Each structure stands twice: as C-alpha cells, then as structure tokens.
Coordinates of C-alpha atoms in Angstrom, one line a residue:
M1 CA 10.9 30.9 -24.5
K2 CA 10.5 32.9 -21.3
F3 CA 10.2 30.6 -18.3
F4 CA 8.6 32.2 -15.1
I5 CA 9.2 29.8 -12.1
T6 CA 7.6 30.4 -8.7
G7 CA 9.8 29.0 -6.1
G8 CA 12.6 28.9 -8.5
A9 CA 15.2 29.0 -5.8
G10 CA 13.9 25.8 -4.2
F11 CA 14.9 22.2 -4.7
I12 CA 12.7 21.4 -7.8
G13 CA 12.7 25.0 -9.0
S14 CA 16.6 25.4 -9.1
N15 CA 16.9 22.2 -10.9
C16 CA 14.2 23.3 -13.4
A17 CA 15.9 26.6 -13.8
H18 CA 19.2 25.0 -14.5
H19 CA 17.9 22.5 -17.0
F20 CA 15.9 25.0 -19.1
A21 CA 18.5 27.7 -18.9
A22 CA 21.0 25.2 -20.3
Q23 CA 18.7 25.0 -23.2
G24 CA 19.0 28.6 -23.9
H25 CA 15.5 29.8 -22.5
D26 CA 15.3 33.1 -20.5
I27 CA 14.5 32.2 -16.8
T28 CA 12.8 34.5 -14.2
I29 CA 12.8 33.2 -10.7
Y30 CA 10.0 34.6 -8.4
D31 CA 10.8 33.7 -4.9
N32 CA 11.0 35.2 -1.5
L33 CA 14.1 33.2 -0.6
S34 CA 12.4 32.0 2.8
R35 CA 13.5 28.4 2.4
V36 CA 16.8 26.9 3.8
G37 CA 19.1 26.5 0.9
G38 CA 17.4 29.0 -1.3
Q39 CA 20.1 31.6 -1.3
A40 CA 22.7 28.8 -2.1
N41 CA 20.7 27.5 -5.0
L42 CA 20.3 30.9 -6.4
D43 CA 24.1 31.5 -6.0
W44 CA 24.8 28.3 -7.8
L45 CA 22.3 29.2 -10.6
R46 CA 24.0 32.5 -11.2
Q47 CA 27.4 30.9 -11.3
Q48 CA 26.2 28.5 -13.9
H49 CA 24.1 30.8 -16.0
G50 CA 24.9 34.4 -15.2
D51 CA 22.5 37.0 -16.3
Q52 CA 20.2 34.3 -17.9
I53 CA 18.7 33.9 -14.6
R54 CA 16.8 36.8 -13.2
L55 CA 15.4 36.9 -9.7
V56 CA 12.4 38.8 -8.9
R57 CA 12.1 38.7 -5.1
G58 CA 8.5 38.3 -4.3
D59 CA 5.8 36.4 -2.7
V60 CA 2.9 34.6 -4.3
R61 CA 0.6 36.3 -1.8
D62 CA 1.4 39.6 -3.2
Y63 CA -1.1 39.7 -6.3
D64 CA 0.0 43.0 -7.8
H65 CA 3.6 42.3 -7.8
L66 CA 3.2 38.9 -9.1
A67 CA 0.9 39.9 -12.0
Q68 CA 3.5 42.5 -13.0
A69 CA 6.4 40.0 -12.8
V70 CA 4.5 37.3 -14.9
A71 CA 3.6 39.4 -17.9
G72 CA 5.0 38.0 -21.2
A73 CA 5.8 34.5 -19.9
N74 CA 5.5 31.6 -22.3
V75 CA 5.8 28.9 -19.5
V76 CA 4.9 29.3 -15.9
L77 CA 6.1 26.5 -13.4
H78 CA 4.1 27.1 -10.3
L79 CA 6.3 25.4 -7.5
A80 CA 6.1 27.9 -4.7
S81 CA 4.5 26.3 -1.8
Q82 CA 4.3 25.7 1.9
V83 CA 5.4 22.0 1.9
A84 CA 5.0 20.6 5.4
V85 CA 2.0 18.8 6.7
T86 CA 3.1 19.5 10.3
T87 CA 3.7 23.3 9.6
S88 CA 0.2 23.3 8.0
V89 CA -1.3 22.0 11.3
Q90 CA 0.6 24.6 13.4
N91 CA -0.2 27.6 11.2
P92 CA -3.1 26.7 8.9
R93 CA -3.9 30.3 8.0
E94 CA -0.3 30.9 6.5
D95 CA -0.5 27.4 4.8
F96 CA -3.8 28.5 3.2
E97 CA -2.6 31.8 2.1
I98 CA 0.5 30.5 0.5
N99 CA -0.8 27.3 -1.2
A100 CA -4.5 28.0 -1.9
L101 CA -4.6 32.0 -2.3
G102 CA -1.1 31.9 -3.8
T103 CA -2.1 29.4 -6.4
F104 CA -5.3 31.4 -7.2
N105 CA -3.1 34.5 -7.5
V106 CA -0.9 32.8 -10.0
L107 CA -3.9 31.7 -12.1
E108 CA -5.4 35.2 -12.1
A109 CA -2.2 36.8 -12.9
V110 CA -1.7 34.4 -15.9
R111 CA -5.3 35.0 -17.0
H112 CA -4.7 38.8 -17.2
Q113 CA -1.1 39.1 -18.1
A114 CA 0.0 35.8 -19.9
P115 CA -3.2 34.0 -21.0
Q116 CA -1.3 31.9 -23.7
A117 CA 1.3 30.6 -21.3
A118 CA 1.6 26.9 -20.4
V119 CA 1.1 26.5 -16.7
L120 CA 2.3 23.5 -14.8
Y121 CA 1.3 23.0 -11.1
A122 CA 3.3 20.9 -8.7
S123 CA 0.4 19.2 -6.8
T124 CA 0.8 16.3 -4.3
N125 CA -0.3 12.8 -3.7
K126 CA -1.7 14.0 -0.5
V127 CA -4.9 14.9 -2.4
Y128 CA -5.8 11.4 -2.0
G129 CA -6.0 11.6 1.7
G130 CA -5.3 8.9 4.1
M131 CA -6.8 6.2 1.9
E132 CA -7.9 4.2 5.0
G133 CA -10.1 1.9 2.7
V134 CA -7.3 0.6 0.7
G135 CA -6.1 -2.8 1.8
V136 CA -2.5 -3.1 2.9
I137 CA -0.5 -6.3 3.6
E138 CA 3.0 -7.0 4.9
Q139 CA 5.3 -9.0 2.9
D140 CA 9.2 -9.4 2.8
G141 CA 9.6 -6.7 5.5
R142 CA 7.6 -4.0 3.9
Y143 CA 4.0 -3.0 3.4
A144 CA 2.2 -3.4 0.1
Y145 CA -1.2 -2.7 -1.5
A146 CA -3.5 -5.8 -1.4
N147 CA -5.4 -4.9 -4.4
H148 CA -3.6 -2.1 -6.3
P149 CA -0.7 -3.8 -8.3
H150 CA -0.2 -0.7 -10.5
G151 CA -0.6 1.8 -7.5
I152 CA -3.1 4.6 -7.0
G153 CA -4.5 6.1 -10.1
E154 CA -5.9 9.6 -10.8
D155 CA -9.5 8.2 -10.7
Y156 CA -9.0 7.4 -6.9
P157 CA -11.3 9.6 -5.0
L158 CA -9.9 12.9 -3.8
D159 CA -9.9 13.3 -0.1
F160 CA -8.1 16.2 1.5
H161 CA -6.5 15.5 4.9
S162 CA -4.6 18.1 6.9
P163 CA -4.6 21.9 6.1
Y164 CA -1.7 21.2 3.7
G165 CA -3.9 18.5 1.8
C166 CA -6.8 21.1 1.7
S167 CA -4.7 24.0 0.5
K168 CA -2.8 21.9 -2.1
G169 CA -5.9 20.3 -3.2
T170 CA -7.6 23.6 -3.6
G171 CA -5.0 24.6 -5.9
D172 CA -5.1 21.4 -7.8
Q173 CA -8.8 21.8 -8.5
Y174 CA -8.5 25.6 -9.4
M175 CA -5.8 24.8 -11.9
I176 CA -8.2 22.3 -13.5
D177 CA -11.2 24.5 -13.5
Y178 CA -9.3 27.4 -15.0
A179 CA -8.6 25.4 -18.0
R180 CA -12.4 24.6 -18.2
I181 CA -13.8 28.0 -17.5
Y182 CA -11.3 30.3 -18.9
G183 CA -9.3 28.3 -21.4
L184 CA -6.0 28.5 -19.6
R185 CA -3.4 25.8 -20.7
T186 CA -3.0 24.3 -17.2
L187 CA -1.5 20.9 -16.3
V188 CA -1.5 19.5 -12.8
F189 CA 1.2 17.0 -11.7
R190 CA 0.3 15.1 -8.6
Q191 CA 3.9 14.3 -7.4
S192 CA 5.1 11.5 -5.1
C193 CA 8.4 11.4 -3.3
I194 CA 10.7 13.7 -5.3
Y195 CA 14.4 13.8 -4.4
G196 CA 17.8 14.6 -5.7
R197 CA 20.5 17.1 -5.8
R198 CA 20.0 20.7 -4.2
Q199 CA 17.5 19.3 -1.9
F200 CA 17.9 20.5 1.7
G201 CA 15.5 18.1 3.4
V202 CA 14.3 18.2 7.0
E203 CA 12.4 15.9 9.2
D204 CA 9.0 16.8 8.1
Q205 CA 9.7 17.3 4.4
G206 CA 12.2 15.9 1.9
W207 CA 12.8 12.8 4.0
V208 CA 15.2 11.1 1.6
A209 CA 17.6 14.1 1.5
H210 CA 17.1 14.5 5.2
F211 CA 18.2 11.0 6.0
V212 CA 21.2 11.3 3.5
I213 CA 22.3 14.6 5.2
A214 CA 21.9 13.3 8.6
A215 CA 23.8 10.1 7.9
Q216 CA 26.7 12.0 6.3
F217 CA 27.0 14.4 9.3
Q218 CA 26.1 12.1 12.2
R219 CA 22.8 13.8 13.0
P220 CA 19.8 12.1 14.6
I221 CA 17.3 10.3 12.4
S222 CA 13.9 9.6 13.8
I223 CA 11.7 6.9 12.4
F224 CA 7.9 7.4 12.9
G225 CA 6.3 4.0 12.7
D226 CA 8.1 0.7 12.2
G227 CA 10.3 1.8 9.1
R228 CA 8.5 -0.8 6.9
Q229 CA 6.3 1.8 5.3
V230 CA 6.9 2.2 1.5
R231 CA 7.0 5.2 -0.9
D232 CA 7.7 5.4 -4.6
L233 CA 10.6 7.5 -5.3
L234 CA 11.1 9.8 -8.3
H235 CA 14.4 11.5 -9.2
V236 CA 14.2 15.2 -9.9
T237 CA 15.7 14.6 -13.4
D238 CA 13.0 12.3 -14.3
L239 CA 10.5 14.8 -13.0
I240 CA 11.9 17.6 -15.2
R241 CA 11.7 15.3 -18.2
A242 CA 8.0 15.0 -17.5
Y243 CA 7.7 18.7 -17.2
E244 CA 9.4 19.1 -20.6
L245 CA 7.0 16.6 -22.2
G246 CA 4.0 18.3 -20.6
I247 CA 5.0 21.7 -22.0
A248 CA 5.5 20.1 -25.4
H249 CA 2.0 18.7 -25.4
I250 CA 0.2 21.2 -23.4
D251 CA -2.6 21.8 -26.0
D252 CA -3.6 18.2 -25.8
L253 CA -3.2 17.9 -21.9
A254 CA -4.7 21.2 -20.7
G255 CA -7.0 20.8 -17.9
Q256 CA -5.8 17.2 -16.7
A257 CA -4.1 15.9 -13.8
L258 CA -1.4 13.2 -14.0
N259 CA 0.3 11.3 -11.3
L260 CA 4.1 11.5 -11.3
G261 CA 6.1 9.1 -9.0
G262 CA 8.4 6.3 -9.3
G263 CA 5.6 3.8 -9.6
P264 CA 5.7 0.2 -8.6
A265 CA 9.2 -0.3 -10.2
N266 CA 10.8 2.5 -8.1
T267 CA 9.8 1.7 -4.4
L268 CA 11.6 1.8 -1.1
S269 CA 10.8 1.0 2.4
V270 CA 11.6 3.9 4.7
W271 CA 14.1 2.2 6.8
T272 CA 14.2 -1.7 6.4
E273 CA 15.5 -1.1 2.7
F274 CA 16.8 2.5 3.0
G275 CA 18.8 1.8 6.2
P276 CA 21.1 -0.8 4.9
L277 CA 21.9 1.4 1.8
L278 CA 22.7 4.3 4.1
T279 CA 24.9 2.2 6.2
E280 CA 27.0 1.1 3.2
L281 CA 27.3 4.7 1.8
A282 CA 28.3 6.0 5.3
G283 CA 30.7 3.2 6.0
R284 CA 29.3 2.9 9.6
E285 CA 26.1 2.1 11.4
V286 CA 23.6 5.0 11.2
P287 CA 21.9 5.4 14.5
I288 CA 18.2 6.0 14.6
S289 CA 15.3 6.2 17.0
Y290 CA 11.8 4.9 16.8
H291 CA 8.7 7.0 17.5
D292 CA 5.0 6.4 17.2
W293 CA 3.2 6.7 14.0
R294 CA 2.2 10.3 13.1
P295 CA -1.5 10.9 12.3
G296 CA -2.5 10.4 8.8
D297 CA 0.9 8.6 7.9
Q298 CA 0.3 6.0 5.1
R299 CA 1.7 2.6 5.3
V300 CA 2.1 2.7 1.5
F301 CA 1.9 5.2 -1.2
V302 CA 2.8 4.1 -4.7
A303 CA 1.4 6.2 -7.7
D304 CA 0.0 4.6 -10.7
I305 CA 1.8 6.3 -13.5
R306 CA 0.4 4.6 -16.6
K307 CA -1.7 7.6 -17.6
A308 CA 1.5 9.7 -17.7
G309 CA 3.3 6.9 -19.6
R310 CA 0.4 7.0 -22.2
L311 CA 0.0 10.6 -22.6
L312 CA 3.6 11.7 -22.3
G313 CA 5.5 8.6 -23.5
W314 CA 7.3 9.0 -20.2
Q315 CA 8.8 6.5 -17.7
P316 CA 11.2 7.0 -14.8
A317 CA 14.9 6.2 -15.6
V318 CA 16.7 6.6 -12.5
S319 CA 16.4 3.8 -9.8
P320 CA 16.2 4.8 -6.1
E321 CA 19.7 3.1 -5.4
E322 CA 21.3 5.0 -8.4
G323 CA 19.5 8.4 -7.3
I324 CA 20.4 8.0 -3.6
R325 CA 24.0 7.2 -4.3
D326 CA 24.3 10.3 -6.4
L327 CA 22.7 12.3 -3.8
F328 CA 24.9 11.1 -1.1
A329 CA 28.0 12.0 -3.3
W330 CA 26.7 15.5 -4.0
V331 CA 26.1 16.1 -0.2
A332 CA 29.7 14.8 0.6
A333 CA 31.2 17.1 -2.0
N334 CA 29.4 20.2 -0.5
P335 CA 29.7 20.1 3.1
E336 CA 29.7 23.8 3.4
L337 CA 26.1 23.9 2.3
F338 CA 25.0 21.8 5.4
S339 CA 26.9 23.5 8.2

C-alpha cells in the first residue's frame, strides 16, 4: 500500500514509517523538518530503507502542495502538529493554522485526491480539558481518581482548554464529521503520553524522553507541581499496533474516536516513581528543582482504553519500566544525537 505520513520525520511519524516500510509498503513523508531531531530521524529512515522512503518537504498549511502530494495514497497518517500547550499560548495564530487549518487541509486534500484512503488522526487527551469536576485523591504518594477506576472514557464531555486544546479538538471533530458528511474513512485516536525511541523531548512536550535525556547528560530537570501527578504511559510500539489494527478495520470504525493510552495498568507518577527509576538507570542522584503548578495541569490523567480493547482487540504490551529502560539505553547509545 501507499502510506502518506504528515509529520513523518517526527517521533511517532518516523517510528510508523520504519514499521510500515519494513512490511514492504511505499512510504511518503510530508514534513517541513522544523522539529528538533527531524533531520536525524529522516537520515536514519533512509539508512534503514533507502528509496522506499520518499520525502516531500512541505507544510500542511500549504493546501495546493499537500493535495498534489497526497494523490493516490491508500493510508494517510495525519501526525503533523504543533504539539506544546505553552507554545500555543505564546503564538495562538500559528497553533491554529498548523493544527486546525492544517487538519482541515488534510481532509480536503483526501476528499478530492484520495477519497478511499484510510485516514488516522493523532488527537490528544487534552480534548477533555482540565476535568476540574473529577474527584482526585492522594494515596501511596501519588494522585488517583476517586470515582473512575478504568480511567476517562470517550463519553467524557469534551472541553477544550488552551489554544492547543482548541486547535487539536477542532481537528478531532472535523475528522469525525468528514466521515459522517462526506463518507471519508477517518479514525481519531485520542492519545495519552506516548514515548519511546527517536523522541527528542523538551520541557513542555515529550516529558518522559526529556527526563531521560536530561538525566543522561546531567541537564536540569524542573518539576512543576509536587511530582505526585500521574500519567498513563503508552510505548510507541503499542501505539503503532493500534494504528495497524485501525487500518485493518477502518470500514467498521470510520467516524469514531478511541482513547489510546497505557490505561490503569501502565501509570507512573511524574517524579515520586519515575525519579527512583531514573536514579537507578543513571547510577547517581538526578538533581531536580520544584516549581509552581502550571495552569491547567492535571493531577491525574488515565485513559479508559476498554473501547479500543473491544473494537481493535488491542492492549498495551510494554510496561513503563520496560519502555523507559529501553529508551534510556537508546539515548546512551546515540549521544551524538543530543549534543
């Protein structure tokens, strides 16, 4: 099949390109190479797969170029995005143009140039907002939901917070509606904390990789809040398995949204649990500094992934400890990427 991956030189995109190229599919990456690590990921893909990886250097804000490039695709993975809440607050117009207008452009390009393609969209758990009404308790040095033992499900009310939440939520809803109105085969994945190899995390996005990289090279780590906040972690290989299943069952799933995260079985507190693991891996104490909570930071986010389990026959397989150990080893083996 012909895969068209927006943001294909990014963290998730490069892992997807590698996985599907290894299966023999033709891969076109549509990327403006603006992200840190993008060129390194592209170089690695070309070393692994040669001419099987085709780069179209472009921007999702450029509709005409995008429409020309997507023609003939069988599968579209729309992963290109402005990814940081803080950046969206600083520059909301750019955030809107990349995430909302860019996603609209992808849908229109598919509608006119590749209407039979399966279209998967990387949405975010941020579409559920701050969830101020959810009861949170503290137990065993970490926060937990008082009344959501399976996590937050897809039926939880949408509540877009921050320009980033609004722009990604706009794309989320457009994807669903284009299946309803135009019959496109779209599928939305509301993703939690994705991590793994080829992730060049920074302080305001990709925090798992950022902590690992900082610990490895003795760079400062800032903890916003008290470090007891909890996230469900999903390794990128588990995410790609879900993508693969979504593509295989797209006719049954078109127009739906599914949560993809680690779920209750794969949670980690930001520092009270992650800190000791990093200290062990680094072989020394990892210094940190504490700072005030940031606006909109959630004490807990855990996705209810039972719908994905039912419809895809999918469950995460990589534990946070296993995945973080693997990421730490990869960073240690590739210091030139982080200089």
